CSV table of C-alpha atoms and ligand atoms in Angstrom, one decimal:
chain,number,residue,atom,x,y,z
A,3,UNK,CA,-28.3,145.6,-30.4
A,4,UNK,CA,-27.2,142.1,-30.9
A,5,UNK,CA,-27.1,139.9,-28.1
A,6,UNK,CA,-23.5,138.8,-27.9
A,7,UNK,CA,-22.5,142.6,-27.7
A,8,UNK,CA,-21.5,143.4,-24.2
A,9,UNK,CA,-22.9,145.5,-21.9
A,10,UNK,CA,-21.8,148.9,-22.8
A,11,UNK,CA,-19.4,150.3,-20.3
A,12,UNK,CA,-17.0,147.3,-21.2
A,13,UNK,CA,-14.0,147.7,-22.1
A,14,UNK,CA,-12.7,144.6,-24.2
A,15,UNK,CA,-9.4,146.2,-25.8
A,16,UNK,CA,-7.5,146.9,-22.7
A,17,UNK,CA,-4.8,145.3,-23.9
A,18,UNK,CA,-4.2,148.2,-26.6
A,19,UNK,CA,-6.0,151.3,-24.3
A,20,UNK,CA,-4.2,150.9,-21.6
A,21,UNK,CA,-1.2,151.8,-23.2
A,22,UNK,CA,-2.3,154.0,-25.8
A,23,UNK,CA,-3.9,156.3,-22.6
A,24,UNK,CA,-0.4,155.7,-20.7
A,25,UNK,CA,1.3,157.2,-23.7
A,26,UNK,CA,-1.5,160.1,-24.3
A,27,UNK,CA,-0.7,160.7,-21.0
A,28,UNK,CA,3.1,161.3,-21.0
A,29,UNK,CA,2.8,163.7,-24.0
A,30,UNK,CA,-0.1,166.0,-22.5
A,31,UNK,CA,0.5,166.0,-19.0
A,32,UNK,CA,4.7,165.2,-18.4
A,33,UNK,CA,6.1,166.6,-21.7
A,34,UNK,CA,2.8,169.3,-22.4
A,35,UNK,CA,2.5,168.3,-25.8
A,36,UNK,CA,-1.1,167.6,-25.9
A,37,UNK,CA,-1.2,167.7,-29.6
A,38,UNK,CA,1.2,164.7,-29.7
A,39,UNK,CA,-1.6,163.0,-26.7
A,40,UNK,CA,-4.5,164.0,-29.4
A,41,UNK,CA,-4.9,161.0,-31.9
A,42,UNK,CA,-3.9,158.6,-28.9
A,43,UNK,CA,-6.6,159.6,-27.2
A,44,UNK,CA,-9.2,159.7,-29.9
A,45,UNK,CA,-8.1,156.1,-30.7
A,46,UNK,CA,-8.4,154.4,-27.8
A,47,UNK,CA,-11.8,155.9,-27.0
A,48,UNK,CA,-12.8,154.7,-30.1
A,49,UNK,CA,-11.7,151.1,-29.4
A,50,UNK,CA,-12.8,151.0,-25.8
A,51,UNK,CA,-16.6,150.8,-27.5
A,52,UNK,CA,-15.6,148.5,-30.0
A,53,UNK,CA,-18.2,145.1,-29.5
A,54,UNK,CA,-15.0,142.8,-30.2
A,55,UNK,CA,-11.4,142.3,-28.8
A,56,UNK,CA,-8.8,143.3,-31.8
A,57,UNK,CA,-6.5,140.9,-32.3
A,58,UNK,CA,-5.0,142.3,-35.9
A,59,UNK,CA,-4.4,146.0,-37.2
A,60,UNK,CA,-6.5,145.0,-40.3
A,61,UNK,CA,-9.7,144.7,-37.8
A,62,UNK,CA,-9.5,148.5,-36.6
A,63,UNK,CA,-8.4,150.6,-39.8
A,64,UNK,CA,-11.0,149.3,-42.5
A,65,UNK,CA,-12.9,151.2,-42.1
A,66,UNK,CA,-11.0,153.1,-39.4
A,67,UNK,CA,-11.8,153.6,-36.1
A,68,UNK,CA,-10.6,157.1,-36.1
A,69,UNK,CA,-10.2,159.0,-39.7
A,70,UNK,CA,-6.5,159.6,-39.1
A,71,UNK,CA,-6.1,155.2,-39.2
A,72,UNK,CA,-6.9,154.9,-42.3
A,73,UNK,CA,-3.5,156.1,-43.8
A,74,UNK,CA,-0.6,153.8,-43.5
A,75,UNK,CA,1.9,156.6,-42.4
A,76,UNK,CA,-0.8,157.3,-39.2
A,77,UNK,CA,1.6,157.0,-36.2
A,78,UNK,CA,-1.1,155.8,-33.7
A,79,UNK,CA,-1.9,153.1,-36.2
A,80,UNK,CA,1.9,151.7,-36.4
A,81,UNK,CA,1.8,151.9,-32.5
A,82,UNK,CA,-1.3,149.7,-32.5
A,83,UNK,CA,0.1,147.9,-34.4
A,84,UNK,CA,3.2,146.9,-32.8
A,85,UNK,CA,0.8,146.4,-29.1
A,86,UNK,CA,-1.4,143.7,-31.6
A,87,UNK,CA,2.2,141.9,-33.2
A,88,UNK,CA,4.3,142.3,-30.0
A,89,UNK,CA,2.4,143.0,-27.1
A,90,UNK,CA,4.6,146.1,-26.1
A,91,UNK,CA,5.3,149.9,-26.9
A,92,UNK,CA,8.8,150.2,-27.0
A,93,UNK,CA,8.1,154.3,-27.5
A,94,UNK,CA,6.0,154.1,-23.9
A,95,UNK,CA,8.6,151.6,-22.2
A,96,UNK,CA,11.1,154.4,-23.4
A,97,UNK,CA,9.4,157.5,-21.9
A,98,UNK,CA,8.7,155.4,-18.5
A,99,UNK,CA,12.8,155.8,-18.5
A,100,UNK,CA,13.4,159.2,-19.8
A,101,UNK,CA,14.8,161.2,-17.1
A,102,UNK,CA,12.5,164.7,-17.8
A,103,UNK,CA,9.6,162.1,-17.0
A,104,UNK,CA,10.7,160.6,-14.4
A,105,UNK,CA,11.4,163.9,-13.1
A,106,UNK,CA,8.3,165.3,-13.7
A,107,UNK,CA,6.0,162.0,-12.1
A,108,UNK,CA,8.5,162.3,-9.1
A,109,UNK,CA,8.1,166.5,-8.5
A,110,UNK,CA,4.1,166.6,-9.4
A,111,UNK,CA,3.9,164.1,-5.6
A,112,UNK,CA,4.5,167.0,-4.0
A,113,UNK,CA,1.4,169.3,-2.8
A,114,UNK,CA,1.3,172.3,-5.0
A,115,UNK,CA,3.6,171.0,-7.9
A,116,UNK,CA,1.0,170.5,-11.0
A,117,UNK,CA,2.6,169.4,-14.6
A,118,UNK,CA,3.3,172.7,-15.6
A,119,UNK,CA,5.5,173.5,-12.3
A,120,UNK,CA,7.5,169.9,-12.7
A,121,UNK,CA,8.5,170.7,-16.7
A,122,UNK,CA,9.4,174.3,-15.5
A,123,UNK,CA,11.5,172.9,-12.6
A,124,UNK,CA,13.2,169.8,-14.3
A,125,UNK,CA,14.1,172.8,-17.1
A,126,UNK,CA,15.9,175.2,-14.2
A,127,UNK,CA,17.4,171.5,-13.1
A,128,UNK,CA,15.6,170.5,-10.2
A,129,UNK,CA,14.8,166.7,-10.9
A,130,UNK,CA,14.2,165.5,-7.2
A,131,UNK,CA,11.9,166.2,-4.5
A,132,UNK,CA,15.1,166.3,-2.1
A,133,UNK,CA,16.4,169.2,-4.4
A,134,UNK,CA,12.8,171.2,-4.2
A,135,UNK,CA,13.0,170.5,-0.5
A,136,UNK,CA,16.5,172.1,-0.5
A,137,UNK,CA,15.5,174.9,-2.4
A,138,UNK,CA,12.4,175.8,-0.9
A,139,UNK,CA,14.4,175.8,2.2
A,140,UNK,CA,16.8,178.0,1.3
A,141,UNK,CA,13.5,180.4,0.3
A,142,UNK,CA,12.5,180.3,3.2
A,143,UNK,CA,15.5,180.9,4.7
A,144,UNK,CA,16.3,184.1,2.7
A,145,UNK,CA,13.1,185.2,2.4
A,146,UNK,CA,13.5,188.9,3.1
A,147,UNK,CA,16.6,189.0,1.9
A,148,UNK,CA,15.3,188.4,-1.5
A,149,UNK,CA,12.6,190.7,-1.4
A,150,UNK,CA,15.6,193.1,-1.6
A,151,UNK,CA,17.4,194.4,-4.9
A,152,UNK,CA,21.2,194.8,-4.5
A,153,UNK,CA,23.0,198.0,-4.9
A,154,UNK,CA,24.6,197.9,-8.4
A,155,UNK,CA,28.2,198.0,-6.1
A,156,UNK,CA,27.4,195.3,-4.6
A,157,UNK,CA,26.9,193.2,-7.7
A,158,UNK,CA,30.1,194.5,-9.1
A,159,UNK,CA,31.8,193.3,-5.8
A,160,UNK,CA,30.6,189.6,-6.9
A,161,UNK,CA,31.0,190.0,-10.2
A,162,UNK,CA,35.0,190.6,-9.6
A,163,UNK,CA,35.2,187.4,-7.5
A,164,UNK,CA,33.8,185.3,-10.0
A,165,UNK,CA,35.8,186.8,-12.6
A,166,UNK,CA,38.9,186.1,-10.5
A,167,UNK,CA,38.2,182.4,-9.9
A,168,UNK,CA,37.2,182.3,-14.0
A,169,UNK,CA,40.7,183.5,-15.0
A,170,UNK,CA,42.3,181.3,-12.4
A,171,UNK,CA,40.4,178.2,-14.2
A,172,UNK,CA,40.6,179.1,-17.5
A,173,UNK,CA,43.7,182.2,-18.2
A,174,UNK,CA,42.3,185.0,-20.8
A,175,UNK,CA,38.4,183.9,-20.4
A,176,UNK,CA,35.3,186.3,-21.0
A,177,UNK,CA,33.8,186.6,-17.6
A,178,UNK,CA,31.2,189.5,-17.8
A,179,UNK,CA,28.1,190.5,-16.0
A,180,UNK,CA,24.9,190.7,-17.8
A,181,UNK,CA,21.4,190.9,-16.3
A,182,UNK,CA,20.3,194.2,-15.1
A,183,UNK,CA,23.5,194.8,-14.2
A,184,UNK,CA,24.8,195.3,-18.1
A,185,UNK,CA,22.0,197.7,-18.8
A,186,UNK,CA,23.3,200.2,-16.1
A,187,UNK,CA,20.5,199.9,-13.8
A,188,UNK,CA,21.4,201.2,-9.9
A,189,UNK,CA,20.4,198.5,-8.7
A,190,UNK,CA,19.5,194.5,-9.5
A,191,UNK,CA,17.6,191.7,-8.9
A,192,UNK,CA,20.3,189.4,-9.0
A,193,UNK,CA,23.5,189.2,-10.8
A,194,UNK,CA,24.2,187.1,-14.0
A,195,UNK,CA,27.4,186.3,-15.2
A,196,UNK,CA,28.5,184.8,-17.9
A,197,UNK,CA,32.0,182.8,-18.6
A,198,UNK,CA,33.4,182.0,-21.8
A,199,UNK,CA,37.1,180.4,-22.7
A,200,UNK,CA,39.1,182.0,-26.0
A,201,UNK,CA,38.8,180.2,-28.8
A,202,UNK,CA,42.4,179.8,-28.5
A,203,UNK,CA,42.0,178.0,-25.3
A,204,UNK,CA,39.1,175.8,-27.2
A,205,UNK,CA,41.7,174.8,-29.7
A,206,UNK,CA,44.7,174.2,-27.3
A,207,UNK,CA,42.2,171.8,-25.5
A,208,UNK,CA,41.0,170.3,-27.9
A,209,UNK,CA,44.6,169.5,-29.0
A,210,UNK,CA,45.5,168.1,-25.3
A,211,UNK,CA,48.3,170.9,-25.0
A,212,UNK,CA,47.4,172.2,-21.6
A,213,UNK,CA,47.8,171.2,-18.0
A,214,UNK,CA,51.1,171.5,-18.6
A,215,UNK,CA,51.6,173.9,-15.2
A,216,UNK,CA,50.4,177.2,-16.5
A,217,UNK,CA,47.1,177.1,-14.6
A,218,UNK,CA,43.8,176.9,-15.8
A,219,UNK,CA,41.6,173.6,-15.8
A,220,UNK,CA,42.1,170.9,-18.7
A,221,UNK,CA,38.7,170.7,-20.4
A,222,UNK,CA,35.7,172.7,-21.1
A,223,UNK,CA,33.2,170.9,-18.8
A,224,UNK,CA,35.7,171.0,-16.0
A,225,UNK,CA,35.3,175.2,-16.0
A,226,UNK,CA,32.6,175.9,-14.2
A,227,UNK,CA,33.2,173.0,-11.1
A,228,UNK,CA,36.0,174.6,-10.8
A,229,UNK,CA,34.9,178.1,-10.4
A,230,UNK,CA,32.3,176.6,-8.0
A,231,UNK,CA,34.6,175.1,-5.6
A,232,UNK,CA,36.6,178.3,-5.4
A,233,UNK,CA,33.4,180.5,-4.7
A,234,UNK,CA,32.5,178.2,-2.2
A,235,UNK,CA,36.3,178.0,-1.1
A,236,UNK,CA,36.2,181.9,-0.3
A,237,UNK,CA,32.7,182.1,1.4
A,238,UNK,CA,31.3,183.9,-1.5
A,239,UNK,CA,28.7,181.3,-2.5
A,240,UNK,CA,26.9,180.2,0.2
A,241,UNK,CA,24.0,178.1,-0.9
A,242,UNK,CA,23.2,176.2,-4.1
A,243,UNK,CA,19.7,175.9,-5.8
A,244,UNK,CA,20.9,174.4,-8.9
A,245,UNK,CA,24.0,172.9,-10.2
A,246,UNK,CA,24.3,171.7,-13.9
A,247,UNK,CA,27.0,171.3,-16.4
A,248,UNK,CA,27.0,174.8,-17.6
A,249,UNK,CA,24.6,176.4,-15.4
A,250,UNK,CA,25.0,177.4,-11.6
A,251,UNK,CA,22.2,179.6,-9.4
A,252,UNK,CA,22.5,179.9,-5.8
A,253,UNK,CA,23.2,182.6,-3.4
A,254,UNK,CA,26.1,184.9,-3.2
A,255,UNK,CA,27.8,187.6,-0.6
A,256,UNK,CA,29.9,190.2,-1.4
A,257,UNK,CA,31.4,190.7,1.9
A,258,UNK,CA,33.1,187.1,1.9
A,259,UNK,CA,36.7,188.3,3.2
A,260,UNK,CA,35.6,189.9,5.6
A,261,UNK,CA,33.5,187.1,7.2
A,262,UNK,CA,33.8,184.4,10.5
A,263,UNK,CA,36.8,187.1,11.1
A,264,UNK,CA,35.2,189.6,12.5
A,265,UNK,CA,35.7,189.1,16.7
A,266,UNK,CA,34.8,191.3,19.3
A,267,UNK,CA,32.4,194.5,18.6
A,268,UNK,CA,33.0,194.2,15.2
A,269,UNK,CA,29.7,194.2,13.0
A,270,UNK,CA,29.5,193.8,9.6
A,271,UNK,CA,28.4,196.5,7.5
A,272,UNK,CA,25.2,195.4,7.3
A,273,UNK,CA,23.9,195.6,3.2
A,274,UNK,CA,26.8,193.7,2.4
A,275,UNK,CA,26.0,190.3,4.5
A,276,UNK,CA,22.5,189.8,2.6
A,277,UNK,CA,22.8,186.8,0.5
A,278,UNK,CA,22.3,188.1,-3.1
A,279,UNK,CA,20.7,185.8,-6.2
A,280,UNK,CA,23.4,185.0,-8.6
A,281,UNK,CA,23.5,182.8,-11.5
A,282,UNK,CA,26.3,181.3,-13.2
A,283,UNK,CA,26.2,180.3,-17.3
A,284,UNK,CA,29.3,178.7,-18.7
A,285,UNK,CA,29.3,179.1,-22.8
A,286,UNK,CA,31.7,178.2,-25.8
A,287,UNK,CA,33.0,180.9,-28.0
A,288,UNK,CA,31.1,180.8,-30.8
A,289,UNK,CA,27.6,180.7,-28.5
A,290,UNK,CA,28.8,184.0,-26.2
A,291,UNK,CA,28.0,186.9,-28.4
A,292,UNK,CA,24.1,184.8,-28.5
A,293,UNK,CA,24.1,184.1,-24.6
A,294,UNK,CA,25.4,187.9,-24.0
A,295,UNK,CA,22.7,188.8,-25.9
A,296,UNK,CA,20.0,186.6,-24.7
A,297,UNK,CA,21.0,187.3,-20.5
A,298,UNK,CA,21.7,191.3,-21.2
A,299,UNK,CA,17.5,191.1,-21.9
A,300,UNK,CA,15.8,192.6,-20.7
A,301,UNK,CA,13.0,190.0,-21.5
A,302,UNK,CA,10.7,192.2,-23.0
A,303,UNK,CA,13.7,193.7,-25.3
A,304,UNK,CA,14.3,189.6,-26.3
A,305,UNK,CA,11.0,188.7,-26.8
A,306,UNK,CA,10.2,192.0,-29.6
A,307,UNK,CA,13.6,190.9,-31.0
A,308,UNK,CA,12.9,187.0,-31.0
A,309,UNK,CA,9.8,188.3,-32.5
A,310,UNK,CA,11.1,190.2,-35.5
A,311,UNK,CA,14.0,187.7,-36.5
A,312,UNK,CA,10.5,185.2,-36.8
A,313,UNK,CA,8.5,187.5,-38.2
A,314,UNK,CA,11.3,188.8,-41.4
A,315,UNK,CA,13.0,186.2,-42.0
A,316,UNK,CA,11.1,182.9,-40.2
A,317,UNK,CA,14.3,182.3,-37.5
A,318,UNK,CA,14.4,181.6,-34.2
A,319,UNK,CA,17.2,183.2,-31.5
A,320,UNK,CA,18.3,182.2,-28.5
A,321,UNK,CA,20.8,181.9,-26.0
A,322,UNK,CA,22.7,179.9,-28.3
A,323,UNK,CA,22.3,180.9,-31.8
A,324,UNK,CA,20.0,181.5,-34.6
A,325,UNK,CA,18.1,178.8,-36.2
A,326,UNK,CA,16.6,177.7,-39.3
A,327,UNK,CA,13.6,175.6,-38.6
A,328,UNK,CA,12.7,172.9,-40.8
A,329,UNK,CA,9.7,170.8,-40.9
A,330,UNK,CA,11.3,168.1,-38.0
A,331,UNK,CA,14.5,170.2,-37.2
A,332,UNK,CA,16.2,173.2,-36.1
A,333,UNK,CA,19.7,173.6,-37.9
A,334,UNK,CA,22.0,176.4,-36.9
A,335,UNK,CA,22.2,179.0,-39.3
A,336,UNK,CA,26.1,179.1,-40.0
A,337,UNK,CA,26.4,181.3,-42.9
A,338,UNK,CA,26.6,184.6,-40.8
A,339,UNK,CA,30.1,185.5,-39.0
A,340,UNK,CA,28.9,186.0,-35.6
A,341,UNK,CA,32.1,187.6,-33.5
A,342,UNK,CA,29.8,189.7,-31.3
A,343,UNK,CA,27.0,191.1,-30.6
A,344,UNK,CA,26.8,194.3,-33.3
A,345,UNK,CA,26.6,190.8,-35.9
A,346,UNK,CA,24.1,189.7,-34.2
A,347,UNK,CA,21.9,192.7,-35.3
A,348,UNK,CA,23.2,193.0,-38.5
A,349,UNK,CA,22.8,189.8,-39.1
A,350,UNK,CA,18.8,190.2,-38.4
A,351,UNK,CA,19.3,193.8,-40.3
A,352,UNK,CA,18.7,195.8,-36.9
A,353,UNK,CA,20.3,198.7,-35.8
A,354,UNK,CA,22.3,198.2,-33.1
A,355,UNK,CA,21.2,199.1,-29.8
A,356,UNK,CA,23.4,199.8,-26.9
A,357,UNK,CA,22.4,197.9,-23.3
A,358,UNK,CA,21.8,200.7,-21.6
A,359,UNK,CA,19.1,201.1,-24.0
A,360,UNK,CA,17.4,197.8,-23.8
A,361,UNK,CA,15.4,198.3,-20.8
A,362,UNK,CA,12.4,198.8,-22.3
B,26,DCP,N1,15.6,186.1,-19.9
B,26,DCP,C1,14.7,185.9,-20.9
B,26,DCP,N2,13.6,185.1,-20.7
B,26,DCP,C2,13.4,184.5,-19.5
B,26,DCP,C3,14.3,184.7,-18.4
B,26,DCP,C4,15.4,185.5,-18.6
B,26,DCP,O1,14.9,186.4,-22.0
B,26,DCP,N3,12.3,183.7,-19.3
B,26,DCP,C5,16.8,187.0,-20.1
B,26,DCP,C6,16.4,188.4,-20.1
B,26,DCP,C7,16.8,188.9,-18.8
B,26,DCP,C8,18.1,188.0,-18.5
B,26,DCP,O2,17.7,186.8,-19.1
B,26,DCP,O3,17.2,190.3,-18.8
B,26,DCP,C9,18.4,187.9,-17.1
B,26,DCP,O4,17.3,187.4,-16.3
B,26,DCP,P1,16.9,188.1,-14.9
B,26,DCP,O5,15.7,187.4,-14.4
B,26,DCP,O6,18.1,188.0,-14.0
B,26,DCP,O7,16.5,189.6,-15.3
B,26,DCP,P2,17.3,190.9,-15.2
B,26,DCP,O8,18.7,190.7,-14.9
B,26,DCP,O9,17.0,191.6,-16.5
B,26,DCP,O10,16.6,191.7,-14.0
B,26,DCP,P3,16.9,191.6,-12.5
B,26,DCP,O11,17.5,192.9,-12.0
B,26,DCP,O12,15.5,191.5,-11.9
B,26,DCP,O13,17.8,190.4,-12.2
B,27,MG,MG1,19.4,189.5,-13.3
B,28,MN,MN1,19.1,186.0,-13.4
C-alpha cells in the first residue's frame, strides 16, 4: 500500500455515493424494485474504496469499477456521470417529489408500518398518517362488527341504494354488485359494486350535450362524488377509509331509513344496524366487462385465469383490460370486441364459466 492512500474506511467519493445510495434506496425500499437499486449499489461500493476522489466519468469506467460501466448505454454510468458534470441527479431530486414516495417515507414513521405496508397502503389510497389514523380508528371502532359476514339480504339492501343514487347521477348506468355477492354466496364479506355510464352517455358528454335539466351529473369524474354525497346524504355510508377518483371503501348500513327516527321503545332490528364493508369502483364502458370480471373473483378463480391468458398467449388481465407486454410497455390489446364478459373468455379461448361457478 502506497503511502498517500487513505486509511481504509474513508470514503473520498461522497459526493457521487451519497446519491447513488439515496437513489438505490428509493427503488428497493419505497418503490420495491430492488433490481432497479442493484447496479447503484454495487457502484457506489465500489467507489467508496476507490484511493482517489473522481472528478471525470473517464476515471471510473476504464477499466470499470463495476463490469456493467464499461458499456456506454450502462444507466448507473450516465447517472455518474451527470453527479461528476452537474453536481445533481435530476432522476433522485424527482423521486424526493413523487407523491408514492413521499407517501411511503411519510407512512413507514409510524410504528408497525415497514416498506411493504406503505406501497400496499399508498396503492388502496391512503397517503397520510392522519388517513391511517382515521382508518385504524374506524377498525377499531367496528371491530366486531367486521368480524361478521352479512346476510346476502342485507347486501342486496345496499346494493339497491347505491344503484338508486347511480341512476340519479348518471340515468341508464350499469350499477351491479360483484364480490361474493355475484357468485351467489348466502352470505358476504363485504359488498362490491361496481358503476358504469352507457356508452351513450360517454359520447353525449364528451360532446357537452348534457346538463341540460334531465338529471344526471355532467362529466365522468364527477359520478362517483356524486353518488358519495347522496350515500352520505341518506345515512347509508357512514364512514370513509378511502376516497379516490374512481374508487370509494368505507362502511355501509342497510337500515339507513329507518335510523335517528326511531323514538321511544323502538329498537332497531338489530343485524341490520352493523356497519357493513362496502367498496365502491367507478369504470368506463369499454373497461366494465374487465372490472366485472376482475371484482366477481373469486381471487383464486383470477389468479388460475391471469395465469392461463400468461401462460397461452403471453397476456396480462386485469381490472381493466388485456395487455400485450412489450419489452418497456404494456399496450392494450384492441383487436378483440370486448362487449362483455362471454368475450372475455373467448377472447382467451376459455369456456365460459357462470359466477356462481367461480368460487373455487
Ligand atoms: N380481487 C383479486 N385480487 C385481490 C383482491 C380482490 O382478484 N388482491 C378480486 C377477487 C375478489 C374480488 O376482487 O373476488 C372482490 O374482493 P373481496 O375481497 O371483496 O372478495 P369477495 O367479494 O370474493 O369475498 P368476500 O365475501 O370476503 O367479500
Ligand atoms: Mg367482497
Ligand atoms: Mn371488496
Amino acid at each position: 500500500q502506497r503511502s498517500r492512500d487513505p486509511p481504509k474506511g474513508v470514503n473520498l467519493n461522497a459526493h457521487i455515493t451519497d446519491k447513488l445510495e439515496d437513489l438505490a434506496e428509493i427503488y428497493d425500499k419505497v418503490l420495491g424494485d430492488p433490481y432497479k437499486a442493484k447496479n447503484h449499489n454495487l457502484a457506489a461500493n465500489a467507489i467508496k474504496d476507490l484511493p482517489f476522489k473522481a472528478t471525470r466519468i473517464e476515471q471510473l469506467v476504464d477499466p470499470p469499477v463495476i463490469p456493467a460501466m464499461a458499456s456506454k448505454r450502462s444507466t448507473v454510468r450516465g447517472k455518474i456521470n451527470e453527479i461528476l458534470t452537474t453536481g445533481r441527479l435530476q432522476k433522485l431530486e424527482e423521486l424526493k417529489r413523487n407523491d408514492r414516495v413521499v407517501a411511503v417515507r411519510e407512512l413507514t414513521r409510524v410504528w408497525g408500518v415497514g416498506e411493504a405496508k406503505a406501497r400496499h397502503l399508498f396503492n388502496v389510497g391512503i397517503k397520510t398518517v392522519n388517513q391511517l389514523r382515521a382508518r385504524q380508528m374506524i377498525g377499531l371502532k367496528y371491530f366486531d362488527e367486521f368480524d361478521q359476514r352479512m346476510p346476502r339480504e342485507e347486501a342486496s339492501a345496499i346494493a339497491g341504494y347505491v344503484e338508486r343514487a347511480a341512476r340519479r347521477a348518471c340515468p341508464g348506468c350499469v350499477a351491479v354488485a360483484a364480490g361474493s355477492y355475484r357468485r351467489g354466496k348466502p352470505t358476504c364479506g363485504d359488498l362490491d359494486v361496481l358503476i358504469s355510464p352507457t356508452r351513450e352517455w360517454m359520447t353525449a358528454e364528451s360532446c357537452g350535450s348534457l346538463g341540460d335539466g334531465r338529471g344526471g351529473v355532467s362529466t365522468f369524474k364527477d359520478i362517483l362524488p356524486t353518488v358519495l354525497a347522496e350515500l352520505r346524504g341518506k345515512g347509508v355510508l357512514t364512514d370513509d377509509l378511502s376516497v379516490g377518483k374512481d374508487s370509494y371503501m368505507g362502511l355501509a348500513r342497510a337500515d339507513a331509513d329507518a335510523d335517528g327516527g326511531g323514538g321511544m321503545g323502538v329498537v332497531p332490528v338489530e343485524p341490520a344496524r352493523t356497519h357493513r364493508r362496502i367498496d365502491v369502483k367507478v369504470y368506463a364502458p369499454e373497461e366494465l366487462p374487465f372490472a366485472l370480471l376482475y371484482f366477481t373473483g373469486s381471487g383464486y378463480f383470477n389468479r388460475s385465469m391471469r395465469y392461463w391468458a400468461k401462460r397461452r398467449f403471453g397476456l396480462s388481465l386485469n381490472d381493466k383490460g388485456i395487455f400485450r407486454e412489450t419489452s418497456n410497455a404494456a399496450s392494450k390489446v384492441t383487436d378483440a370486441e370486448i362487449d362483455d364478459e362471454a368475450d372475455v373468455f373467448e377472447y382467451l379461448r376459455l369456456k365460459y364459466v357462470a359466477p356462481e361457478d367461480r368460487s373455487v
